[in-house]
Amino acid sequence: MNLGRRTLIGIPYLWLLLLFLVPFGIILKISLSDIALAIPPYTPTLDLSEGWQGIRSFFAALDFENYIFLTEDDLYWRAYLSSLKIAFISTLLALAVGFPIAYGMANAASEWRPTLMMLVILPFWTSFLIRVYAWIGILSNEGFLNQFLLWTGIISEPLQIMNTPTAVYIGIVYTYLPFMILPIYATLERMDESLLEAAEDLGCSRSSAFWLITVPLSKSGVIAGCFLVFIPALGEFVIPSLLGGSGTLMIGKVLWEEFFNNRDWPVASAVAIILLLILVIPIILFQKNQEKEQEVDA
Amino acid sequence: MRRFTWFNATSLSLGFAFLYIPMIILIVYSFNSSRLVTVWAGFSTRWYGELIQNEAFLDAAWVTLRVAFVSSCIATVLGTMAAYVLVRGGRFMGRTLFSGMIYAPLVMPEVITGLSLLLLFISIGLDRGVFTIILAHTTFSMCYVSVVVSSRLVSFDRSVEEAALDLGCTPFDAFKSVTLPIIAPAVISGWLLAFTLSLDDLVIASFTAGPSATTLPIKIFSSVRLGVSPEINALSTILISLVTIGVVTASLVSKRRIVQARRDEQMAEQTA
């Protein structure tokens, strides 16, 4: 192997090893340590000056205490379960909102499609934080939604939406909607239209042609979209902390508070490791779906 | 046959209303003269004036732009190298690990990436500040760049490169004068993506920033926690307008290029 090729591979490889893989080793190690009143606030720290003895006593002091703590305190259980539930429900809602939009885009005249695409992508380039922030003014008790509903006379008392899981659902659906729309649109746009014509020629009604042809053919886009919403929603921090208030429990927020407010680094690391273990399953399923998709293309 | 039905029209209008009304409200109320953000009291540009005089926001904006510029440039170089290695690199030791490390940061929750990098910086005794945010942002955005660039590398005809090599180009020359011009649009969009991701990032920056550096999202987040404020509305309006101008220009340019390409094809057919 020549020098040029070696540097080409070596530089990005080394960068990712040092700034991606090594940090994970450190998280794993700290999750097995104990909290201490020191800088850094955990023990043991590896002391290489004591040689072999130091390394042995270092490993001897590591234990699974933090993980046992996580199973004993029901705050963490409830946070993981509630994150799963919130991510799952928001994914279904995003699908319900996103599919009709993607379907409409695919049926639109072809000269309109680039503009519609741009309108879907534009929010994605806009600051995530600002898009979540925009909902505070809408959902709060004196917000625009309540003002509007009071004005129309549908309700007589302002609704409490802010600081409830409902606000978090709205926030997640709103911010991740482009991730749902784009893969579904991609599969619908590619679909062979003559299949629908054939079905109608053979006496299929339009709605049964939709359910028998369009929906099954859009399956891989739907699955991709669902994972693209579910995976980031599970570890979400910004949305539950701005819209969910104290009324919603999500693991990303628990990790943040454990770290910044309680300064319990070992427990924060253990929370992170378990979150990763939970995420491995949907990530592998997503990967499988993408591979199958590529095989179909090829 | 595709038929655009009433159902399609309704779902598109409702969908785009859902996507755009919150932003439109934000923009309209940034011109509200009252501090009460949900009561309209007349048109005014007062909050823009106050925003320009707010030193803390200006400092944070400057830090953010510096971080975004430097990190997106390094990420573009590293990400393009990584994409080239993934698509053209052939077999080498640890290839699976390499591609795993490229794709994993894309699906990693930000809280975990932030926490792990912070623990790294502390354990090697690196002082947190602008430099550590740049390192963190470069790491996750190089993965996005590499995905964008490798999709372009996969789709173009490799024989052009091989022709250049056969005609006596060194691999570096072939890359510079054949490959790079072809993948240039993907490299540029990778850079733009890296730049926006860095501008936008709150969570990873909060972990890696330390007390000495504050980025704009950190500043916005801490003031938004106290509720809606008209200055933030004004700031949001500025950011939304910049993004809109950028995206609309980019799509007009690409549309023009497609039209031009079509015209060239027609000309070629007519002359042939």
Coordinates of C-alpha atoms in Angstrom, one line a residue:
Chain A
M1 CA 0.0 0.0 0.0
N2 CA 1.5 3.4 -1.0
L3 CA 1.9 6.4 1.2
G4 CA -0.8 8.5 -0.5
R5 CA -3.5 5.9 0.0
R6 CA -2.4 5.3 3.6
T7 CA -2.7 9.0 4.5
L8 CA -6.1 9.2 2.7
I9 CA -7.5 6.4 4.8
G10 CA -5.5 7.3 7.9
I11 CA -6.6 10.8 8.5
P12 CA -10.4 10.5 8.6
Y13 CA -10.0 7.1 10.3
L14 CA -7.8 8.4 13.1
W15 CA -10.1 11.4 13.6
L16 CA -13.1 9.2 14.0
L17 CA -11.3 6.8 16.3
L18 CA -10.1 9.6 18.6
L19 CA -13.3 11.7 18.6
F20 CA -16.0 9.1 18.2
L21 CA -14.9 5.6 19.4
V22 CA -12.5 6.6 22.3
P23 CA -15.2 8.8 23.8
F24 CA -17.5 5.8 23.9
G25 CA -14.9 3.8 25.8
I26 CA -14.7 6.7 28.3
I27 CA -18.5 6.8 28.8
L28 CA -18.5 3.0 29.3
K29 CA -15.7 3.3 31.8
I30 CA -17.2 6.2 33.8
S31 CA -20.6 4.4 33.9
L32 CA -18.8 1.7 35.9
S33 CA -17.1 4.2 38.3
D34 CA -18.4 5.9 41.4
I35 CA -19.4 9.5 42.0
A36 CA -16.8 11.4 44.1
L37 CA -16.3 14.9 45.4
A38 CA -13.3 15.6 43.2
I39 CA -12.2 16.9 39.9
P40 CA -13.1 15.0 37.7
P41 CA -16.1 14.1 39.9
Y42 CA -15.8 10.3 39.8
T43 CA -13.5 7.5 41.0
P44 CA -11.3 5.6 40.2
T45 CA -9.0 7.4 37.8
L46 CA -6.4 5.5 36.0
D47 CA -2.9 6.1 37.5
L48 CA -0.3 4.7 35.2
S49 CA 2.6 5.8 37.5
E50 CA 1.9 2.8 39.8
G51 CA 2.4 0.5 36.9
W52 CA 0.7 -2.9 36.8
Q53 CA -0.6 -2.6 40.4
G54 CA -2.3 0.7 39.4
I55 CA -4.1 -0.9 36.5
R56 CA -5.3 -3.8 38.6
S57 CA -6.7 -1.7 41.4
F58 CA -8.3 0.5 38.7
F59 CA -10.2 -2.5 37.2
A60 CA -11.0 -3.8 40.7
A61 CA -12.8 -0.6 41.6
L62 CA -15.2 -0.7 38.6
D63 CA -18.6 -2.2 39.2
F64 CA -22.2 -2.2 37.9
E65 CA -23.5 -0.2 40.9
N66 CA -24.9 2.6 38.7
Y67 CA -26.8 0.2 36.6
I68 CA -28.3 -1.4 39.7
F69 CA -29.2 2.1 40.9
L70 CA -31.0 2.7 37.6
T71 CA -33.2 -0.4 38.0
E72 CA -34.0 0.5 41.6
D73 CA -35.1 4.1 41.1
D74 CA -38.3 4.0 39.2
L75 CA -37.7 7.5 37.7
Y76 CA -35.4 6.0 35.1
W77 CA -37.7 3.1 34.2
R78 CA -40.6 5.5 33.8
A79 CA -38.4 7.9 31.7
Y80 CA -37.3 5.1 29.3
L81 CA -40.9 3.8 29.0
S82 CA -42.3 7.3 28.5
S83 CA -39.7 8.2 25.9
L84 CA -40.6 5.0 24.0
K85 CA -44.3 5.8 24.2
I86 CA -43.9 9.4 23.2
A87 CA -41.5 8.5 20.3
F88 CA -43.9 5.8 19.1
I89 CA -47.1 7.9 19.2
S90 CA -45.4 10.9 17.6
T91 CA -44.1 8.6 14.8
L92 CA -47.7 7.4 14.1
L93 CA -49.0 11.0 14.2
A94 CA -46.2 12.1 11.8
L95 CA -47.1 9.2 9.5
A96 CA -50.8 10.2 9.6
V97 CA -49.9 13.8 8.7
G98 CA -47.0 13.1 6.4
F99 CA -48.5 10.4 4.1
P100 CA -51.3 12.5 2.7
I101 CA -48.8 15.4 2.0
A102 CA -46.4 13.1 0.3
Y103 CA -49.3 11.5 -1.7
G104 CA -50.5 15.0 -2.7
M105 CA -47.0 15.9 -3.9
A106 CA -46.6 12.8 -5.9
N107 CA -50.0 13.4 -7.6
A108 CA -49.3 17.1 -8.3
A109 CA -48.4 18.2 -11.9
S110 CA -44.7 17.5 -12.5
E111 CA -43.8 21.2 -13.0
W112 CA -45.1 21.9 -9.5
R113 CA -43.1 19.1 -7.8
P114 CA -39.7 20.9 -7.4
T115 CA -41.4 23.9 -5.8
L116 CA -43.3 21.6 -3.4
M117 CA -40.1 19.7 -2.6
M118 CA -38.4 23.1 -1.8
L119 CA -41.3 24.0 0.5
V120 CA -40.8 20.7 2.4
I121 CA -37.0 21.1 2.6
L122 CA -37.0 24.8 3.6
P123 CA -38.1 24.2 7.2
F124 CA -35.4 21.5 7.5
W125 CA -32.7 24.2 6.9
T126 CA -34.3 26.6 9.3
S127 CA -33.0 26.5 12.9
F128 CA -34.5 23.6 14.9
L129 CA -34.5 25.6 18.1
I130 CA -36.5 28.4 16.4
R131 CA -39.1 26.1 15.0
V132 CA -39.7 24.6 18.5
Y133 CA -39.7 28.0 20.0
A134 CA -42.4 29.2 17.6
W135 CA -44.8 26.8 19.3
I136 CA -44.4 28.3 22.7
G137 CA -46.3 31.4 21.6
I138 CA -49.0 29.3 20.0
L139 CA -49.6 26.7 22.7
S140 CA -49.3 28.7 25.9
N141 CA -52.4 29.5 27.9
E142 CA -52.5 33.1 26.5
G143 CA -51.2 31.8 23.2
F144 CA -52.6 32.2 19.7
L145 CA -54.4 28.8 19.6
N146 CA -56.3 29.5 22.9
Q147 CA -57.1 33.0 21.8
F148 CA -58.5 31.8 18.5
L149 CA -60.5 29.0 20.1
L150 CA -61.9 31.3 22.8
W151 CA -62.8 33.9 20.1
T152 CA -64.7 31.3 18.0
G153 CA -66.5 30.2 21.1
I154 CA -65.5 26.5 20.8
I155 CA -64.1 26.6 24.4
S156 CA -64.8 28.9 27.3
E157 CA -61.7 28.2 29.3
P158 CA -58.2 28.2 27.9
L159 CA -56.8 24.7 27.2
Q160 CA -53.7 23.6 29.1
I161 CA -51.6 22.3 26.2
M162 CA -48.2 23.7 27.1
N163 CA -46.1 21.5 29.5
T164 CA -48.1 18.4 28.7
P165 CA -47.2 15.4 26.4
T166 CA -49.6 16.8 23.8
A167 CA -47.3 19.8 23.3
V168 CA -44.3 17.4 22.9
Y169 CA -46.3 15.3 20.3
I170 CA -47.0 18.5 18.3
G171 CA -43.4 19.6 18.6
I172 CA -42.0 16.3 17.4
V173 CA -44.4 15.9 14.5
Y174 CA -43.7 19.5 13.4
T175 CA -39.9 19.4 13.5
Y176 CA -39.5 15.9 12.0
L177 CA -42.3 16.0 9.4
P178 CA -39.9 16.6 6.5
F179 CA -38.1 13.3 7.4
M180 CA -41.4 11.5 7.1
I181 CA -42.5 13.2 3.9
L182 CA -39.4 12.9 1.8
P183 CA -38.8 9.1 1.8
I184 CA -42.5 8.4 1.2
Y185 CA -42.6 10.9 -1.6
A186 CA -39.6 9.3 -3.1
T187 CA -41.2 5.8 -3.3
L188 CA -44.6 7.2 -4.5
E189 CA -43.0 9.3 -7.2
R190 CA -41.1 6.3 -8.5
M191 CA -44.2 4.1 -8.7
D192 CA -45.3 2.8 -12.1
E193 CA -48.5 4.6 -12.9
S194 CA -49.6 2.0 -15.4
L195 CA -50.3 -0.4 -12.5
L196 CA -53.1 1.9 -11.3
E197 CA -54.5 2.1 -14.8
A198 CA -54.4 -1.7 -15.1
A199 CA -56.2 -2.1 -11.8
E200 CA -58.9 0.3 -12.9
D201 CA -59.3 -1.4 -16.3
L202 CA -59.8 -4.7 -14.5
G203 CA -62.6 -3.1 -12.5
C204 CA -60.9 -2.0 -9.3
S205 CA -62.4 1.0 -7.7
R206 CA -60.1 4.0 -7.1
S207 CA -60.0 3.5 -3.4
S208 CA -59.3 -0.2 -3.5
A209 CA -56.6 0.4 -6.1
F210 CA -55.1 2.9 -3.6
W211 CA -55.1 0.3 -0.8
L212 CA -54.1 -2.7 -3.0
I213 CA -51.3 -1.0 -5.0
T214 CA -50.2 2.5 -3.8
V215 CA -50.0 1.6 -0.1
P216 CA -48.0 -1.7 -0.4
L217 CA -45.6 -0.1 -3.0
S218 CA -44.9 2.8 -0.6
K219 CA -44.0 0.4 2.2
S220 CA -40.3 0.9 2.2
G221 CA -40.6 4.7 2.2
V222 CA -43.1 4.5 5.1
I223 CA -40.7 2.3 7.1
A224 CA -37.7 4.5 6.4
G225 CA -39.8 7.6 7.3
C226 CA -41.0 6.0 10.6
F227 CA -37.4 5.2 11.7
L228 CA -36.1 8.6 10.7
V229 CA -38.7 10.1 13.1
F230 CA -38.6 7.4 15.8
I231 CA -34.8 7.2 16.3
P232 CA -34.1 10.9 16.9
A233 CA -37.4 11.4 18.8
L234 CA -36.3 8.8 21.4
G235 CA -33.3 10.7 22.6
E236 CA -34.8 14.2 22.1
F237 CA -33.9 16.9 24.6
V238 CA -34.9 20.3 23.2
I239 CA -38.6 19.6 22.5
P240 CA -39.5 18.1 25.9
S241 CA -37.5 20.7 27.8
L242 CA -39.1 23.7 25.9
L243 CA -42.7 22.4 25.4
G244 CA -43.0 19.5 27.8
G245 CA -42.1 21.3 31.1
S246 CA -42.2 19.2 34.2
G247 CA -45.2 17.3 32.9
T248 CA -43.3 15.1 30.6
L249 CA -40.6 12.7 31.3
M250 CA -38.1 11.9 28.6
I251 CA -34.7 10.2 28.9
G252 CA -32.7 12.8 27.0
K253 CA -33.9 15.4 29.5
V254 CA -33.1 13.1 32.5
L255 CA -29.6 12.6 31.2
W256 CA -29.1 16.3 30.7
E257 CA -30.3 17.1 34.3
E258 CA -28.3 14.3 35.8
F259 CA -25.2 15.8 34.2
F260 CA -25.7 19.5 34.5
N261 CA -27.9 19.8 37.6
N262 CA -27.0 16.8 39.8
R263 CA -23.4 16.6 38.4
D264 CA -23.6 12.8 38.7
W265 CA -21.4 11.9 35.8
P266 CA -21.4 8.1 36.4
V267 CA -25.2 7.8 36.5
A268 CA -25.5 10.1 33.4
S269 CA -23.1 7.8 31.6
A270 CA -25.0 4.7 32.6
V271 CA -28.2 6.3 31.4
A272 CA -26.5 7.0 28.1
I273 CA -25.3 3.4 27.7
I274 CA -28.8 2.0 28.3
L275 CA -30.3 4.5 25.8
L276 CA -27.8 3.3 23.2
L277 CA -28.7 -0.4 23.9
I278 CA -32.4 0.5 23.3
L279 CA -31.5 2.3 20.1
V280 CA -29.5 -0.5 18.6
I281 CA -32.7 -2.5 17.7
P282 CA -34.5 0.2 15.6
I283 CA -31.1 1.2 14.0
I284 CA -30.5 -2.4 12.9
L285 CA -34.0 -2.7 11.6
F286 CA -33.6 0.6 9.7
Q287 CA -30.3 -0.6 8.2
K288 CA -32.0 -3.9 7.0
N289 CA -34.8 -1.9 5.4
Q290 CA -32.3 0.3 3.5
E291 CA -30.3 -2.6 2.3
K292 CA -33.4 -4.4 1.0
E293 CA -34.4 -1.2 -0.8
Q294 CA -31.0 -1.0 -2.5
E295 CA -31.3 -4.6 -3.6
V296 CA -34.6 -3.8 -5.2
D297 CA -33.1 -0.8 -7.0
A298 CA -30.2 -2.9 -8.2
Chain B
M1 CA -52.5 8.0 -14.5
R2 CA -52.0 10.6 -11.8
R3 CA -55.0 12.6 -10.9
F4 CA -54.8 15.5 -8.6
T5 CA -57.9 15.2 -6.5
W6 CA -59.6 17.5 -4.0
F7 CA -58.3 15.3 -1.3
N8 CA -54.7 15.9 -2.5
A9 CA -55.3 19.6 -2.7
T10 CA -56.8 19.8 0.8
S11 CA -54.0 17.7 2.4
L12 CA -51.3 19.8 0.7
S13 CA -52.9 23.1 1.8
L14 CA -53.4 21.9 5.4
G15 CA -49.9 20.3 5.5
F16 CA -48.2 23.5 4.3
A17 CA -50.3 25.6 6.6
F18 CA -49.1 23.5 9.5
L19 CA -45.5 23.8 8.4
Y20 CA -45.5 27.5 7.7
I21 CA -48.1 29.2 10.0
P22 CA -45.9 29.0 13.2
M23 CA -43.0 30.7 11.3
I24 CA -45.3 33.3 9.8
I25 CA -46.7 34.2 13.2
L26 CA -43.2 34.5 14.5
I27 CA -42.2 36.9 11.7
V28 CA -45.4 39.0 12.0
Y29 CA -45.1 39.4 15.8
S30 CA -41.4 40.4 15.5
F31 CA -42.8 43.7 14.2
N32 CA -45.1 44.2 17.2
S33 CA -44.4 47.3 19.2
S34 CA -45.7 45.8 22.5
R35 CA -43.5 43.7 24.8
L36 CA -46.6 41.5 25.3
V37 CA -45.9 39.0 22.6
T38 CA -49.4 37.8 22.0
V39 CA -51.2 41.2 21.9
W40 CA -50.8 43.2 18.7
A41 CA -50.1 46.9 19.5
G42 CA -49.0 48.3 16.2
F43 CA -46.1 48.1 13.7
S44 CA -42.6 48.8 14.9
T45 CA -39.0 47.8 14.2
R46 CA -38.0 48.5 17.8
W47 CA -36.9 45.0 18.7
Y48 CA -34.5 44.9 15.8
G49 CA -32.9 48.0 17.1
E50 CA -32.6 46.5 20.6
L51 CA -31.2 43.3 19.1
I52 CA -28.5 45.2 17.3
Q53 CA -27.5 46.9 20.6
N54 CA -27.5 43.6 22.5
E55 CA -23.8 42.9 22.9
A56 CA -24.3 39.4 24.4
F57 CA -26.2 38.3 21.3
L58 CA -23.7 39.8 18.9
D59 CA -20.8 38.2 20.6
A60 CA -22.6 34.8 20.6
A61 CA -23.5 35.2 16.9
W62 CA -19.8 36.0 16.1
V63 CA -18.6 32.9 18.0
T64 CA -21.2 30.8 16.2
L65 CA -20.2 32.0 12.8
R66 CA -16.6 31.4 13.5
V67 CA -17.2 27.9 14.8
A68 CA -19.6 27.0 11.9
F69 CA -17.1 28.3 9.2
V70 CA -14.0 26.6 10.6
S71 CA -15.7 23.3 11.5
S72 CA -17.6 23.0 8.2
C73 CA -14.4 23.6 6.2
I74 CA -12.5 20.9 8.0
A75 CA -15.5 18.6 7.9
T76 CA -15.8 19.0 4.2
V77 CA -12.2 18.0 3.6
L78 CA -12.4 15.1 6.0
G79 CA -15.8 14.0 4.9
T80 CA -14.8 14.0 1.2
M81 CA -11.7 12.0 2.0
A82 CA -13.8 9.5 4.0
A83 CA -16.4 9.3 1.1
Y84 CA -13.6 8.6 -1.4
V85 CA -12.1 5.9 0.9
L86 CA -15.6 4.3 1.3
V87 CA -16.5 4.3 -2.4
R88 CA -13.1 3.9 -4.1
G89 CA -10.9 2.7 -1.3
G90 CA -11.3 -1.0 -2.0
R91 CA -10.5 -3.4 0.9
F92 CA -8.4 -2.4 3.8
M93 CA -8.1 -3.4 7.4
G94 CA -11.0 -2.3 9.6
R95 CA -13.2 -1.1 6.7
T96 CA -16.4 -2.3 8.5
L97 CA -15.4 -0.3 11.6
F98 CA -14.7 2.7 9.4
S99 CA -18.1 2.7 7.7
G100 CA -19.8 2.0 11.0
M101 CA -18.1 5.1 12.5
I102 CA -19.3 7.2 9.5
Y103 CA -22.9 6.1 9.8
A104 CA -23.3 5.8 13.6
P105 CA -23.0 9.6 14.4
L106 CA -26.0 10.2 12.1
V107 CA -28.3 8.3 14.3
M108 CA -26.7 9.0 17.7
P109 CA -28.8 11.0 20.1
E110 CA -27.1 14.4 20.5
V111 CA -27.1 14.1 24.3
I112 CA -24.9 11.0 24.0
T113 CA -22.5 12.5 21.5
G114 CA -22.2 15.7 23.6
L115 CA -21.6 13.8 26.8
S116 CA -19.0 11.4 25.3
L117 CA -17.0 14.3 23.8
L118 CA -17.1 16.3 27.0
L119 CA -15.8 13.3 29.0
L120 CA -13.0 12.9 26.4
F121 CA -12.0 16.6 26.6
I122 CA -12.0 16.5 30.4
S123 CA -10.0 13.2 30.6
I124 CA -7.2 14.6 28.4
G125 CA -7.3 17.9 30.2
L126 CA -8.3 20.0 27.2
D127 CA -9.8 23.4 28.2
R128 CA -13.3 23.8 26.9
G129 CA -14.0 26.7 24.6
V130 CA -14.3 27.6 20.9
F131 CA -11.7 25.0 20.0
T132 CA -13.5 22.1 21.6
I133 CA -16.8 23.1 20.0
I134 CA -15.0 23.1 16.6
L135 CA -13.7 19.6 17.2
A136 CA -17.1 18.3 18.2
H137 CA -18.9 19.9 15.3
T138 CA -16.3 18.7 12.8
T139 CA -16.7 15.2 14.0
F140 CA -20.5 14.9 13.5
S141 CA -20.7 17.0 10.4
M142 CA -17.9 15.2 8.5
C143 CA -20.2 12.1 8.6
Y144 CA -23.0 14.1 6.9
V145 CA -20.6 15.4 4.3
S146 CA -19.3 12.0 3.6
V147 CA -22.8 10.5 3.1
V148 CA -23.7 13.3 0.7
V149 CA -20.5 13.1 -1.3
S150 CA -20.4 9.3 -1.4
S151 CA -23.9 9.1 -2.9
R152 CA -22.6 11.3 -5.7
L153 CA -19.4 9.2 -6.1
V154 CA -21.4 6.0 -6.4
S155 CA -23.5 7.4 -9.2
F156 CA -20.9 8.7 -11.6
D157 CA -19.1 6.7 -14.3
R158 CA -15.8 5.5 -13.0
S159 CA -14.3 4.9 -16.4
V160 CA -13.6 8.7 -16.8
E161 CA -11.2 8.4 -13.8
E162 CA -9.6 5.3 -15.2
A163 CA -9.1 7.0 -18.5
A164 CA -7.2 9.8 -16.8
L165 CA -5.0 7.3 -15.0
D166 CA -4.3 5.4 -18.2
L167 CA -3.3 8.7 -19.9
G168 CA -0.6 9.1 -17.3
C169 CA -2.3 11.2 -14.6
T170 CA -1.1 10.5 -11.0
P171 CA -4.0 9.5 -8.7
F172 CA -3.9 12.9 -7.1
D173 CA -4.0 14.7 -10.5
A174 CA -6.9 12.5 -11.6
F175 CA -8.8 13.3 -8.5
K176 CA -8.1 17.0 -8.8
S177 CA -8.9 17.5 -12.5
V178 CA -11.5 14.7 -13.1
T179 CA -13.2 13.6 -9.9
L180 CA -13.4 16.8 -8.0
P181 CA -15.1 18.8 -10.7
I182 CA -17.7 16.1 -11.1
I183 CA -18.5 15.8 -7.3
A184 CA -18.2 19.5 -6.7
P185 CA -22.0 20.1 -6.4
A186 CA -22.1 17.4 -3.7
V187 CA -19.1 18.8 -1.9
I188 CA -20.7 22.2 -1.9
S189 CA -24.0 20.9 -0.6
G190 CA -22.1 18.9 2.0
W191 CA -20.3 22.1 3.2
L192 CA -23.7 24.0 3.4
L193 CA -25.2 21.1 5.4
A194 CA -22.2 21.1 7.7
F195 CA -22.4 24.8 8.1
T196 CA -26.1 24.8 8.9
L197 CA -25.8 21.9 11.3
S198 CA -23.1 23.7 13.2
L199 CA -25.1 27.0 13.3
D200 CA -28.1 25.1 14.6
D201 CA -26.6 22.9 17.2
L202 CA -27.6 23.4 20.8
V203 CA -27.0 20.2 22.7
I204 CA -23.5 19.2 21.6
A205 CA -22.3 22.8 21.9
S206 CA -23.8 23.0 25.4
F207 CA -21.8 20.0 26.5
T208 CA -18.5 21.0 24.8
A209 CA -18.6 24.8 25.2
G210 CA -17.6 25.3 28.8
P211 CA -18.0 28.7 30.5
S212 CA -15.8 30.7 28.2
A213 CA -17.7 30.4 25.0
T214 CA -21.4 30.9 24.3
T215 CA -22.9 30.2 20.9
L216 CA -26.1 31.7 19.6
P217 CA -28.3 28.6 20.1
I218 CA -27.1 28.4 23.8
K219 CA -27.9 32.1 24.2
I220 CA -31.4 31.6 22.6
F221 CA -32.1 28.5 24.6
S222 CA -31.4 30.2 27.9
S223 CA -33.5 33.2 27.2
V224 CA -36.3 31.2 25.6
R225 CA -36.6 29.1 28.8
L226 CA -38.0 32.2 30.5
G227 CA -40.8 32.5 27.8
V228 CA -41.4 34.2 24.5
S229 CA -39.5 37.4 24.0
P230 CA -39.8 39.9 21.1
E231 CA -36.0 40.2 20.6
I232 CA -35.9 36.4 20.0
N233 CA -38.7 36.9 17.5
A234 CA -36.7 39.5 15.7
L235 CA -33.6 37.3 15.7
S236 CA -35.6 34.3 14.4
T237 CA -37.0 36.5 11.6
I238 CA -33.5 37.4 10.5
L239 CA -32.4 33.8 10.6
I240 CA -35.5 32.5 8.7
S241 CA -35.1 35.2 6.0
L242 CA -31.4 34.3 5.5
V243 CA -32.3 30.6 5.1
T244 CA -35.2 31.3 2.8
I245 CA -33.0 33.5 0.5
G246 CA -30.4 30.8 0.4
V247 CA -32.7 27.9 -0.3
V248 CA -34.8 29.7 -2.9
T249 CA -31.6 30.9 -4.7
A250 CA -30.1 27.4 -4.7
S251 CA -33.3 25.9 -6.1
L252 CA -33.5 28.6 -8.8
V253 CA -29.9 28.0 -9.8
S254 CA -30.4 24.2 -10.0
K255 CA -33.7 24.7 -12.0
R256 CA -31.8 27.0 -14.4
R257 CA -29.1 24.4 -14.8
I258 CA -31.6 21.7 -15.7
V259 CA -33.3 24.0 -18.2
Q260 CA -29.9 24.8 -19.7
A261 CA -29.0 21.2 -19.9
R262 CA -32.2 20.3 -21.7
R263 CA -31.7 23.2 -24.2
D264 CA -28.2 21.9 -24.9
E265 CA -29.5 18.4 -25.5
Q266 CA -32.1 19.7 -28.0
M267 CA -29.5 21.8 -29.8
A268 CA -27.3 18.7 -30.0
E269 CA -30.1 16.7 -31.4
Q270 CA -31.0 19.3 -34.0
T271 CA -27.4 19.7 -35.2
A272 CA -26.9 16.0 -35.3

